[in-house]
Tab-separated table of C-alpha atoms and ligand atoms in Angstrom:
chain	number	residue	atom	x	y	z
A	1415	MET	CA	24.864	-5.293	16.947
A	1416	ALA	CA	21.964	-3.570	15.284
A	1417	LEU	CA	18.246	-3.428	15.779
A	1418	ILE	CA	16.593	-4.756	12.638
A	1419	VAL	CA	12.903	-5.021	11.725
A	1420	HIS	CA	11.752	-7.758	9.349
A	1421	LYS	CA	8.280	-7.858	7.834
A	1422	TYR	CA	6.894	-11.011	6.214
A	1423	GLY	CA	3.847	-10.852	3.949
A	1424	GLY	CA	0.966	-13.299	3.720
A	1425	THR	CA	2.447	-15.581	1.077
A	1426	SER	CA	5.726	-15.745	3.009
A	1427	MET	CA	3.712	-16.865	6.078
A	1428	GLY	CA	1.376	-19.036	3.989
A	1429	SER	CA	1.916	-22.468	5.594
A	1430	THR	CA	3.629	-24.010	8.599
A	1431	ASP	CA	6.534	-24.958	6.321
A	1432	ARG	CA	6.911	-21.360	5.240
A	1433	ILE	CA	6.623	-20.107	8.830
A	1434	ARG	CA	9.373	-22.537	9.791
A	1435	ASN	CA	11.467	-21.106	6.975
A	1436	VAL	CA	10.836	-17.559	8.215
A	1437	ALA	CA	11.849	-18.662	11.720
A	1438	LYS	CA	15.111	-20.140	10.390
A	1439	ARG	CA	15.894	-16.930	8.514
A	1440	VAL	CA	15.125	-14.745	11.540
A	1441	ALA	CA	17.190	-17.073	13.748
A	1442	LYS	CA	20.115	-16.615	11.351
A	1443	TRP	CA	19.900	-12.832	11.838
A	1444	ALA	CA	19.492	-13.118	15.612
A	1445	ARG	CA	22.453	-15.492	15.882
A	1446	ALA	CA	24.546	-13.021	13.891
A	1447	GLY	CA	24.062	-10.727	16.890
A	1448	HIS	CA	21.155	-8.522	15.779
A	1449	GLN	CA	18.215	-7.507	17.931
A	1450	MET	CA	15.214	-8.659	15.922
A	1451	VAL	CA	11.645	-7.371	15.776
A	1452	VAL	CA	9.492	-9.267	13.279
A	1453	VAL	CA	6.158	-8.075	11.920
A	1454	PRO	CA	4.155	-10.769	10.142
A	1455	SER	CA	0.985	-10.525	8.061
A	1456	ALA	CA	-1.807	-13.048	8.390
A	1457	MET	CA	-1.302	-16.311	6.496
A	1458	SER	CA	-2.220	-15.739	2.831
A	1459	GLY	CA	-5.943	-15.746	2.168
A	1460	GLU	CA	-6.825	-15.502	5.851
A	1461	THR	CA	-7.866	-11.848	5.901
A	1462	ASN	CA	-10.096	-12.407	2.867
A	1463	ARG	CA	-11.538	-15.551	4.432
A	1464	LEU	CA	-12.437	-13.741	7.645
A	1465	LEU	CA	-13.941	-10.725	5.913
A	1466	GLY	CA	-15.846	-13.123	3.630
A	1467	LEU	CA	-17.469	-14.734	6.669
A	1468	ALA	CA	-18.688	-11.331	7.834
A	1469	LYS	CA	-20.130	-10.634	4.398
A	1470	GLU	CA	-22.003	-13.942	4.489
A	1471	LEU	CA	-23.779	-12.801	7.626
A	1472	ALA	CA	-24.398	-9.219	6.624
A	1473	PRO	CA	-23.631	-7.402	3.380
A	1474	GLU	CA	-20.996	-4.674	3.407
A	1475	LYS	CA	-22.137	-1.765	5.513
A	1476	SER	CA	-20.408	1.456	6.200
A	1477	ASN	CA	-21.480	2.038	9.763
A	1478	SER	CA	-18.966	2.198	12.503
A	1479	ALA	CA	-20.516	-0.545	14.672
A	1480	TYR	CA	-20.092	-3.009	11.801
A	1481	GLU	CA	-16.619	-1.783	10.904
A	1482	ARG	CA	-15.532	-2.122	14.523
A	1483	GLU	CA	-16.387	-5.823	14.356
A	1484	LEU	CA	-14.589	-6.218	11.021
A	1485	ASP	CA	-11.408	-4.998	12.725
A	1486	MET	CA	-11.970	-7.203	15.730
A	1487	LEU	CA	-12.337	-10.098	13.294
A	1488	ALA	CA	-9.587	-9.371	10.761
A	1489	SER	CA	-6.974	-8.659	13.442
A	1490	THR	CA	-7.119	-12.301	14.521
A	1491	GLY	CA	-5.344	-13.340	11.305
A	1492	GLU	CA	-2.159	-11.574	12.373
A	1493	GLN	CA	-2.562	-12.682	15.968
A	1494	ALA	CA	-2.510	-16.321	14.829
A	1495	SER	CA	0.457	-15.970	12.455
A	1496	SER	CA	2.455	-14.046	15.074
A	1497	ALA	CA	1.945	-16.709	17.730
A	1498	LEU	CA	2.864	-19.423	15.215
A	1499	LEU	CA	6.063	-17.609	14.325
A	1500	ALA	CA	7.003	-17.215	18.006
A	1501	ILE	CA	6.386	-20.964	18.475
A	1502	ALA	CA	8.537	-21.767	15.421
A	1503	LEU	CA	11.345	-19.560	16.752
A	1504	GLN	CA	11.175	-21.265	20.132
A	1505	ALA	CA	11.436	-24.589	18.307
A	1506	GLU	CA	14.620	-23.216	16.692
A	1507	GLY	CA	16.027	-22.748	20.174
A	1508	LEU	CA	15.505	-18.996	20.464
A	1509	GLN	CA	13.561	-17.087	23.064
A	1510	SER	CA	10.633	-15.384	21.413
A	1511	VAL	CA	7.445	-13.601	22.425
A	1512	SER	CA	4.566	-12.267	20.319
A	1513	TYR	CA	2.389	-9.225	20.987
A	1514	ALA	CA	-0.893	-8.095	19.483
A	1515	GLY	CA	-0.991	-4.409	18.519
A	1516	TRP	CA	-2.894	-3.429	21.676
A	1517	GLN	CA	-0.331	-5.130	23.887
A	1518	VAL	CA	2.600	-3.093	22.577
A	1519	PRO	CA	0.630	-0.752	22.371
A	1520	ILE	CA	0.443	0.623	18.841
A	1521	ARG	CA	-1.962	3.531	19.290
A	1522	THR	CA	-4.178	4.591	16.404
A	1523	ASP	CA	-7.148	6.837	15.762
A	1524	SER	CA	-10.627	5.271	15.661
A	1525	ALA	CA	-11.123	5.124	11.885
A	1526	TYR	CA	-11.993	1.430	11.757
A	1527	THR	CA	-10.680	-0.487	8.736
A	1528	LYS	CA	-8.306	2.361	7.836
A	1529	ALA	CA	-6.932	3.621	11.110
A	1530	ARG	CA	-3.778	5.711	11.293
A	1531	ILE	CA	-0.967	5.018	13.713
A	1532	GLU	CA	-0.538	7.892	16.173
A	1533	SER	CA	2.174	6.602	18.480
A	1534	ILE	CA	4.002	3.456	19.510
A	1535	ASP	CA	5.219	2.751	23.009
A	1536	ASP	CA	8.351	0.666	22.601
A	1537	THR	CA	9.079	0.073	26.322
A	1538	ARG	CA	7.842	-3.482	26.438
A	1539	VAL	CA	9.437	-4.531	23.173
A	1540	ARG	CA	12.754	-2.968	24.139
A	1541	ALA	CA	12.794	-4.789	27.479
A	1542	ASP	CA	12.295	-8.113	25.677
A	1543	LEU	CA	15.059	-7.331	23.206
A	1544	GLU	CA	17.386	-6.470	26.073
A	1545	ALA	CA	16.492	-9.814	27.649
A	1546	GLY	CA	17.597	-11.537	24.445
A	1547	ARG	CA	14.185	-12.328	22.957
A	1548	VAL	CA	13.090	-12.088	19.367
A	1549	VAL	CA	9.929	-9.972	19.485
A	1550	ILE	CA	7.036	-10.597	17.125
A	1551	VAL	CA	4.586	-7.712	16.699
A	1552	THR	CA	1.362	-8.324	14.803
A	1553	GLY	CA	1.084	-6.390	11.567
A	1554	PHE	CA	-1.996	-4.479	10.377
A	1555	GLN	CA	-3.465	-3.487	13.741
A	1556	GLY	CA	-3.493	-1.171	16.694
A	1557	VAL	CA	-5.703	0.079	19.471
A	1558	ASP	CA	-7.751	3.281	19.623
A	1559	PRO	CA	-8.053	5.615	22.631
A	1560	GLN	CA	-11.137	3.702	23.843
A	1561	GLY	CA	-9.309	0.376	23.767
A	1562	ASN	CA	-10.966	-0.890	20.585
A	1563	ILE	CA	-8.895	-2.934	18.150
A	1564	THR	CA	-8.375	-1.162	14.839
A	1565	THR	CA	-6.832	-2.194	11.526
A	1566	LEU	CA	-4.730	-0.099	9.188
A	1567	GLY	CA	-6.244	-0.845	5.775
A	1568	ARG	CA	-5.386	-3.662	3.390
A	1569	GLY	CA	-1.671	-4.254	3.108
A	1570	GLY	CA	-1.248	-2.435	6.423
A	1571	SER	CA	1.419	-4.742	7.849
A	1572	ASP	CA	3.990	-2.835	5.782
A	1573	THR	CA	2.997	0.283	7.688
A	1574	SER	CA	3.152	-1.500	11.048
A	1575	ALA	CA	6.687	-2.640	10.273
A	1576	VAL	CA	7.971	0.740	9.156
A	1577	ALA	CA	6.255	2.505	12.063
A	1578	VAL	CA	7.812	0.081	14.554
A	1579	ALA	CA	11.201	0.575	12.853
A	1580	ALA	CA	10.764	4.357	13.094
A	1581	ALA	CA	9.675	4.252	16.745
A	1582	MET	CA	12.578	2.015	17.695
A	1583	LYS	CA	15.090	3.809	15.466
A	1584	ALA	CA	15.948	0.513	13.812
A	1585	GLN	CA	18.986	0.396	11.574
A	1586	GLU	CA	16.894	-0.983	8.711
A	1587	CYS	CA	13.419	-2.259	7.915
A	1588	LEU	CA	13.424	-5.222	5.550
A	1589	ILE	CA	10.147	-6.025	3.797
A	1590	TYR	CA	10.246	-9.687	2.762
A	1591	THR	CA	7.686	-10.575	0.131
A	1592	ASP	CA	6.920	-12.919	-2.769
A	1593	VAL	CA	8.872	-10.879	-5.338
A	1594	ASP	CA	12.563	-10.104	-5.071
A	1595	GLY	CA	12.190	-6.335	-5.082
A	1596	VAL	CA	10.384	-3.386	-6.625
A	1597	TYR	CA	9.957	-3.794	-10.376
A	1598	THR	CA	9.349	-1.331	-13.201
A	1599	THR	CA	5.756	-2.558	-12.998
A	1600	ASP	CA	3.927	-5.536	-11.513
A	1601	PRO	CA	5.805	-8.552	-12.933
A	1602	ARG	CA	2.553	-10.510	-12.847
A	1603	VAL	CA	1.162	-8.225	-15.545
A	1604	VAL	CA	4.331	-7.587	-17.536
A	1605	PRO	CA	6.753	-10.531	-17.420
A	1606	GLU	CA	9.467	-8.315	-18.984
A	1607	ALA	CA	9.383	-5.979	-15.984
A	1608	ARG	CA	12.816	-5.393	-14.460
A	1609	ARG	CA	13.801	-5.221	-10.828
A	1610	LEU	CA	15.098	-1.827	-9.743
A	1611	GLN	CA	18.269	-1.880	-7.621
A	1612	THR	CA	17.229	1.373	-6.018
A	1613	VAL	CA	14.167	3.542	-6.255
A	1614	SER	CA	13.913	7.045	-4.874
A	1615	PHE	CA	11.584	7.622	-1.971
A	1616	GLU	CA	9.524	10.089	-4.008
A	1617	GLU	CA	9.039	7.634	-6.861
A	1618	MET	CA	8.121	4.856	-4.448
A	1619	LEU	CA	5.602	7.163	-2.815
A	1620	GLU	CA	3.971	7.911	-6.172
A	1621	MET	CA	4.062	4.275	-7.264
A	1622	ALA	CA	2.475	3.136	-4.015
A	1623	SER	CA	-0.153	5.845	-4.065
A	1624	MET	CA	-0.925	5.084	-7.714
A	1625	GLY	CA	-1.619	1.449	-6.879
A	1626	SER	CA	1.595	-0.630	-6.767
A	1627	LYS	CA	0.630	-2.792	-3.883
A	1628	VAL	CA	4.174	-3.994	-3.210
A	1629	LEU	CA	4.255	-1.415	-0.390
A	1630	GLN	CA	1.282	0.191	1.320
A	1631	ILE	CA	1.459	3.946	0.770
A	1632	ARG	CA	1.457	4.820	4.442
A	1633	SER	CA	4.531	2.676	4.999
A	1634	VAL	CA	6.377	4.776	2.425
A	1635	GLU	CA	5.108	7.980	4.050
A	1636	PHE	CA	6.442	6.806	7.419
A	1637	ALA	CA	9.758	5.823	5.887
A	1638	GLY	CA	10.056	9.304	4.394
A	1639	LYS	CA	8.996	11.181	7.499
A	1640	TYR	CA	11.329	9.306	9.834
A	1641	ARG	CA	14.008	8.449	7.284
A	1642	VAL	CA	13.717	4.721	7.885
A	1643	PRO	CA	16.105	2.799	5.637
A	1644	LEU	CA	13.769	0.490	3.749
A	1645	ARG	CA	14.445	-2.493	1.503
A	1646	VAL	CA	12.084	-4.831	-0.349
A	1647	LEU	CA	13.413	-8.366	-0.878
A	1648	SER	CA	12.391	-11.958	-1.408
A	1649	SER	CA	11.420	-14.378	1.357
A	1650	PHE	CA	11.802	-17.229	-1.117
A	1651	THR	CA	15.587	-17.353	-1.280
A	1652	PRO	CA	17.035	-20.286	0.708
A	1653	TRP	CA	16.970	-19.213	4.349
A	1654	ASP	CA	20.642	-20.103	4.806
A	1655	ILE	CA	22.092	-17.832	2.105
A	1656	ASP	CA	24.905	-15.624	3.291
A	1657	LEU	CA	23.497	-12.856	5.497
A	1658	GLY	CA	25.677	-10.209	3.884
A	1659	VAL	CA	24.406	-11.153	0.422
A	1660	GLU	CA	20.804	-11.212	1.628
A	1661	ALA	CA	21.201	-7.813	3.302
A	1662	LYS	CA	22.189	-6.238	-0.036
A	1663	SER	CA	19.594	-7.996	-2.201
A	1664	GLY	CA	16.274	-6.656	-3.458
A	1665	THR	CA	15.475	-2.973	-3.885
A	1666	LEU	CA	16.630	-0.180	-1.605
A	1667	ILE	CA	14.405	2.883	-1.225
A	1668	THR	CA	16.826	5.830	-1.324
A	1669	PHE	CA	16.471	9.363	0.005
A	1670	GLU	CA	19.311	11.068	-1.839
A	1671	GLU	CA	18.724	11.752	-5.506
A	1672	ASP	CA	22.348	11.131	-6.473
A	1673	GLU	CA	22.081	7.706	-4.871
A	1674	HIS	CA	19.537	7.026	-7.547
A	1675	MET	CA	21.602	5.025	-9.986
A	1676	GLU	CA	19.108	4.539	-12.756
A	1677	GLN	CA	18.544	7.620	-14.830
A	1678	ALA	CA	15.456	6.625	-16.795
A	1679	VAL	CA	12.908	9.399	-17.348
A	1680	VAL	CA	10.090	7.050	-16.444
A	1681	SER	CA	11.055	4.587	-13.694
A	1682	GLY	CA	7.877	2.658	-13.300
A	1683	ILE	CA	4.250	2.120	-14.213
A	1684	ALA	CA	1.584	1.677	-11.589
A	1685	PHE	CA	-2.038	0.744	-12.013
A	1686	ASN	CA	-5.041	0.623	-9.783
A	1687	ARG	CA	-8.167	-1.393	-10.467
A	1688	ASP	CA	-9.563	-0.412	-7.141
A	1689	GLU	CA	-11.119	2.898	-8.088
A	1690	ALA	CA	-14.561	3.990	-9.176
A	1691	LYS	CA	-15.715	7.142	-10.929
A	1692	ILE	CA	-18.556	9.310	-9.674
A	1693	SER	CA	-20.114	12.149	-11.646
A	1694	VAL	CA	-22.483	14.761	-10.308
A	1695	LEU	CA	-24.421	15.983	-13.341
A	1696	GLY	CA	-26.034	19.329	-14.050
A	1697	VAL	CA	-24.405	21.181	-11.166
A	1698	PRO	CA	-25.139	24.931	-11.133
A	1699	ASP	CA	-21.778	26.532	-11.951
A	1700	ARG	CA	-21.167	28.890	-9.056
A	1701	PRO	CA	-18.479	29.394	-6.400
A	1702	GLY	CA	-18.308	26.806	-3.643
A	1703	ILE	CA	-19.514	23.817	-5.669
A	1704	ALA	CA	-16.341	21.755	-5.362
A	1705	TYR	CA	-16.293	22.446	-1.658
A	1706	GLN	CA	-19.924	21.436	-1.218
A	1707	ILE	CA	-19.472	18.150	-3.052
A	1708	LEU	CA	-16.007	17.138	-1.915
A	1709	GLY	CA	-16.380	18.563	1.588
A	1710	ALA	CA	-19.282	16.196	2.238
A	1711	VAL	CA	-17.277	13.288	0.857
A	1712	ALA	CA	-14.218	14.153	2.952
A	1713	GLN	CA	-16.323	14.460	6.078
A	1714	ALA	CA	-17.358	10.847	5.586
A	1715	ASN	CA	-13.630	9.971	5.646
A	1716	ILE	CA	-13.623	9.030	1.944
A	1717	ASP	CA	-10.466	9.817	-0.016
A	1718	VAL	CA	-10.934	11.429	-3.391
A	1719	ASP	CA	-8.396	11.015	-6.141
A	1720	VAL	CA	-8.636	12.318	-9.713
A	1721	ILE	CA	-11.026	15.269	-10.071
A	1722	ILE	CA	-12.356	17.014	-13.154
A	1723	GLN	CA	-14.913	19.721	-13.663
A	1724	ASN	CA	-16.224	20.084	-17.170
A	1725	LEU	CA	-16.707	23.333	-19.018
A	1726	SER	CA	-19.940	24.897	-18.040
A	1727	LYS	CA	-22.820	25.062	-20.509
A	1728	ASP	CA	-25.931	27.159	-19.832
A	1729	GLY	CA	-24.698	27.755	-16.286
A	1730	LYS	CA	-24.498	24.029	-15.532
A	1731	THR	CA	-21.492	21.773	-15.282
A	1732	ASP	CA	-20.611	18.129	-14.607
A	1733	PHE	CA	-18.275	17.370	-11.753
A	1734	SER	CA	-16.439	14.006	-11.689
A	1735	PHE	CA	-13.979	12.388	-9.333
A	1736	THR	CA	-12.699	8.960	-8.396
A	1737	VAL	CA	-12.836	7.198	-5.040
A	1738	ASN	CA	-11.672	3.865	-3.736
A	1739	ARG	CA	-14.049	1.156	-5.006
A	1740	GLY	CA	-14.773	0.128	-1.430
A	1741	ASP	CA	-16.116	3.618	-0.718
A	1742	TYR	CA	-18.189	3.836	-3.899
A	1743	THR	CA	-21.624	2.916	-2.512
A	1744	LYS	CA	-21.111	5.015	0.576
A	1745	ALA	CA	-20.134	8.041	-1.542
A	1746	ILE	CA	-23.023	7.642	-4.003
A	1747	ASP	CA	-25.563	7.191	-1.187
A	1748	LEU	CA	-24.221	10.209	0.617
A	1749	LEU	CA	-24.309	12.450	-2.447
A	1750	ARG	CA	-27.838	11.335	-3.382
A	1751	ALA	CA	-29.126	11.865	0.150
A	1752	SER	CA	-27.536	15.117	1.188
A	1753	VAL	CA	-25.748	16.883	-1.637
A	1754	LEU	CA	-28.058	16.397	-4.627
A	1755	PRO	CA	-31.120	18.095	-3.067
A	1756	THR	CA	-29.261	21.092	-1.627
A	1757	LEU	CA	-27.087	21.603	-4.673
A	1758	GLY	CA	-29.835	21.514	-7.266
A	1759	ALA	CA	-27.862	19.089	-9.458
A	1760	THR	CA	-29.650	16.774	-11.882
A	1761	ASP	CA	-28.217	13.367	-11.008
A	1762	VAL	CA	-25.354	11.386	-9.521
A	1763	VAL	CA	-24.029	8.584	-11.704
A	1764	GLY	CA	-21.052	6.277	-11.385
A	1765	ASP	CA	-18.881	3.710	-13.074
A	1766	THR	CA	-16.981	1.002	-11.218
A	1767	LYS	CA	-15.430	-0.512	-14.336
A	1768	ILE	CA	-12.554	1.902	-14.596
A	1769	CYS	CA	-8.896	1.783	-13.694
A	1770	LYS	CA	-6.066	4.223	-13.348
A	1771	VAL	CA	-2.710	3.784	-15.059
A	1772	SER	CA	0.224	6.020	-14.080
A	1773	ILE	CA	3.742	6.572	-15.316
A	1774	VAL	CA	6.155	7.659	-12.577
A	1775	GLY	CA	9.689	9.035	-12.701
A	1776	ILE	CA	11.705	11.859	-11.185
A	1777	GLY	CA	13.222	12.324	-14.640
A	1778	MET	CA	9.831	13.752	-15.698
A	1779	ARG	CA	10.776	16.944	-13.866
A	1780	SER	CA	13.433	17.773	-16.384
A	1781	HIS	CA	11.950	16.282	-19.553
A	1782	VAL	CA	9.058	17.672	-21.529
A	1783	GLY	CA	6.673	15.732	-23.730
A	1784	ILE	CA	6.462	12.644	-21.552
A	1785	ALA	CA	2.724	12.984	-20.894
A	1786	SER	CA	1.999	13.562	-24.573
A	1787	LYS	CA	4.029	10.486	-25.461
A	1788	MET	CA	1.866	8.545	-23.013
A	1789	PHE	CA	-1.327	9.852	-24.632
A	1790	GLY	CA	0.082	8.954	-28.057
A	1791	VAL	CA	0.778	5.359	-27.022
A	1792	LEU	CA	-2.754	4.971	-25.655
A	1793	SER	CA	-4.270	6.517	-28.752
A	1794	GLU	CA	-2.359	4.088	-30.989
A	1795	GLU	CA	-3.908	1.255	-28.992
A	1796	GLY	CA	-7.354	2.826	-29.410
A	1797	ILE	CA	-7.764	3.390	-25.682
A	1798	ASN	CA	-9.988	6.280	-24.671
A	1799	ILE	CA	-8.778	8.490	-21.823
A	1800	GLN	CA	-11.588	9.503	-19.454
A	1801	MET	CA	-9.642	11.592	-16.960
A	1802	ILE	CA	-6.072	12.851	-16.580
A	1803	SER	CA	-4.129	14.004	-13.583
A	1804	THR	CA	-0.501	15.002	-13.281
A	1805	SER	CA	2.077	15.878	-10.688
A	1806	GLU	CA	5.699	16.857	-11.075
A	1807	ILE	CA	6.821	13.238	-11.326
A	1808	LYS	CA	3.769	11.334	-12.590
A	1809	THR	CA	0.982	11.344	-15.130
A	1810	SER	CA	-2.141	9.283	-14.515
A	1811	VAL	CA	-5.022	8.443	-16.790
A	1812	VAL	CA	-8.373	6.906	-15.976
A	1813	ILE	CA	-9.440	4.398	-18.624
A	1814	ASP	CA	-11.890	1.534	-19.103
A	1815	GLU	CA	-10.845	-1.335	-16.858
A	1816	LYS	CA	-10.831	-3.811	-19.728
A	1817	TYR	CA	-7.863	-2.060	-21.378
A	1818	MET	CA	-5.693	-1.964	-18.292
A	1819	GLU	CA	-3.236	-4.719	-19.113
A	1820	LEU	CA	-2.961	-3.617	-22.727
A	1821	ALA	CA	-2.195	-0.059	-21.619
A	1822	VAL	CA	0.406	-1.113	-19.046
A	1823	ARG	CA	2.213	-3.407	-21.498
A	1824	ALA	CA	2.200	-0.852	-24.296
A	1825	LEU	CA	3.535	1.895	-22.023
A	1826	HIS	CA	6.160	-0.384	-20.496
A	1827	LYS	CA	7.483	-1.080	-23.969
A	1828	ALA	CA	7.197	2.457	-25.291
A	1829	PHE	CA	9.224	3.873	-22.386
A	1830	ASP	CA	11.878	1.130	-22.790
A	1831	LEU	CA	11.351	-0.122	-19.272
A	1832	ASP	CA	12.205	-3.634	-20.391
A	1833	GLN	CA	15.699	-2.409	-21.369
A	1834	ALA	CA	18.461	-2.169	-18.779
A	1835	VAL	CA	19.496	1.448	-18.178
A	1836	ALA	CA	23.095	2.199	-19.107
B	3020	ADP	P1	2.838	-9.313	0.747
B	3020	ADP	O1	1.788	-10.318	1.052
B	3020	ADP	O2	4.223	-9.831	0.916
B	3020	ADP	O3	2.629	-8.007	1.452
B	3020	ADP	P2	1.724	-8.175	-1.657
B	3020	ADP	O4	0.898	-9.108	-2.481
B	3020	ADP	O5	1.017	-7.196	-0.810
B	3020	ADP	O6	2.750	-9.055	-0.810
B	3020	ADP	O7	2.745	-7.358	-2.580
B	3020	ADP	C1	3.621	-8.041	-3.442
B	3020	ADP	C2	3.016	-8.069	-4.842
B	3020	ADP	O8	2.994	-6.734	-5.343
B	3020	ADP	C3	3.822	-8.821	-5.860
B	3020	ADP	O9	3.519	-10.190	-5.861
B	3020	ADP	C4	3.430	-8.145	-7.171
B	3020	ADP	O10	2.444	-8.873	-7.871
B	3020	ADP	C5	2.801	-6.839	-6.731
B	3020	ADP	N1	3.402	-5.644	-7.365
B	3020	ADP	C6	2.710	-4.606	-7.893
B	3020	ADP	N2	3.513	-3.709	-8.409
B	3020	ADP	C7	4.767	-4.147	-8.218
B	3020	ADP	C8	6.061	-3.621	-8.533
B	3020	ADP	N3	6.210	-2.453	-9.162
B	3020	ADP	N4	7.145	-4.347	-8.174
B	3020	ADP	C9	7.001	-5.519	-7.519
B	3020	ADP	N5	5.820	-6.067	-7.205
B	3020	ADP	C10	4.699	-5.395	-7.537
B	3021	LIG	N1	-3.447	-9.213	6.343
B	3021	LIG	C1	-3.711	-7.853	5.913
B	3021	LIG	C2	-4.241	-7.866	4.493
B	3021	LIG	O1	-4.417	-8.919	3.909
B	3021	LIG	C3	-2.540	-6.948	6.064
B	3021	LIG	C4	-1.342	-7.271	5.210
B	3021	LIG	O2	-1.264	-8.341	4.595
B	3021	LIG	O3	-0.447	-6.423	5.130
B	3021	LIG	O4	-4.505	-6.830	3.956
B	3022	MG	MG1	1.341	-6.397	1.074
């Protein structure tokens, strides 16, 4: 008997029929003798619907009083789907109980809309499991030290599931979604994309952080930190398929490099439309500039991604970086109000119509010329590269948003990702 965590995404929970299907699948696992903790997302579209209502009443604001209410609001989506799943399981003849994040409790910091999990008390959940219940824990949410409900950022139910699996030392965390695994790139953009049988933890971390939304990045970080065995698989197979077959389907995230069966140099392509570029123009080129600009941005809890500082001319330079599109207005306002005057820069300008495309692969460590091949492919397509950033196992470029799909398809083909690896 093992303790297993299942996570079901929004599409998988998208209707009462689908919830019934999830309940039947979970019941199959429970009846096979496993202790089951299930972490559902809100029904598809629900989080957007709720946040849309807030926007109707007041435009997006970045103050904490408003963000507190957004979390209070958005967390109800998972509360509803969790209760529905518990009801469906009871209808299947199982004992089941659902808990909101604060009831577990899943403790987080107070960074509303992007809180981080700090600890999970598993006492209550464990007692229910011992009593033979299937326990449903809401995805996407927690509670801060003051008792306020927080949410973990979009796609955060993945992180809830992996964190619960880590806290409870589950044998495996299975992420059920609307694709049957992790692909070489988003199969919605490139139909020739191939499913990977295994993907190394490091590659998955890069792919997630470069924008592959199949797993939220923090869920991969948790899996790495606590060595949680993690698998991505489809919730759309018939619920009554053989459990042993189901348990080996999809994509396994591996921690040992020699477990990594596929030896391609580039394993996957990720893209992110959710970034915006900000440039501070005419910055006096002197020590401490990057710190002054990016320190202020970091203090406002805004993550910065690709950074470039241009060559200085006449003692002045331009300093550019990208941020999440949701943080764009906040970052621009902040720089105009506090940094521009003290820094003596000329202007702050921005562009939200950009995207970032990345090639990822641990094989890049031992092969040279991969980045230049990438630049060559983009140049052949006439795509201008605005920014570049690299790490040991990835190269990213920032380009005009309108060329994103073209770039991804061309790179997918050029790196033979549509071909099975021998
Ligand atoms: P869920 O609601 O189950 O959490 P998401 O929509 O968050 O599902 O994530 C699954 C989606 O991720 C897929 O439908 C697919 O379009 C997208 N995706 C992006 N990159 C990849 C990839 N490399 N492999 C598989 N799916 C990907
Ligand atoms: N419901 C949340 C969202 O839409 C969390 C999740 O789906 O993982 O982002
Ligand atoms: Mg998701």
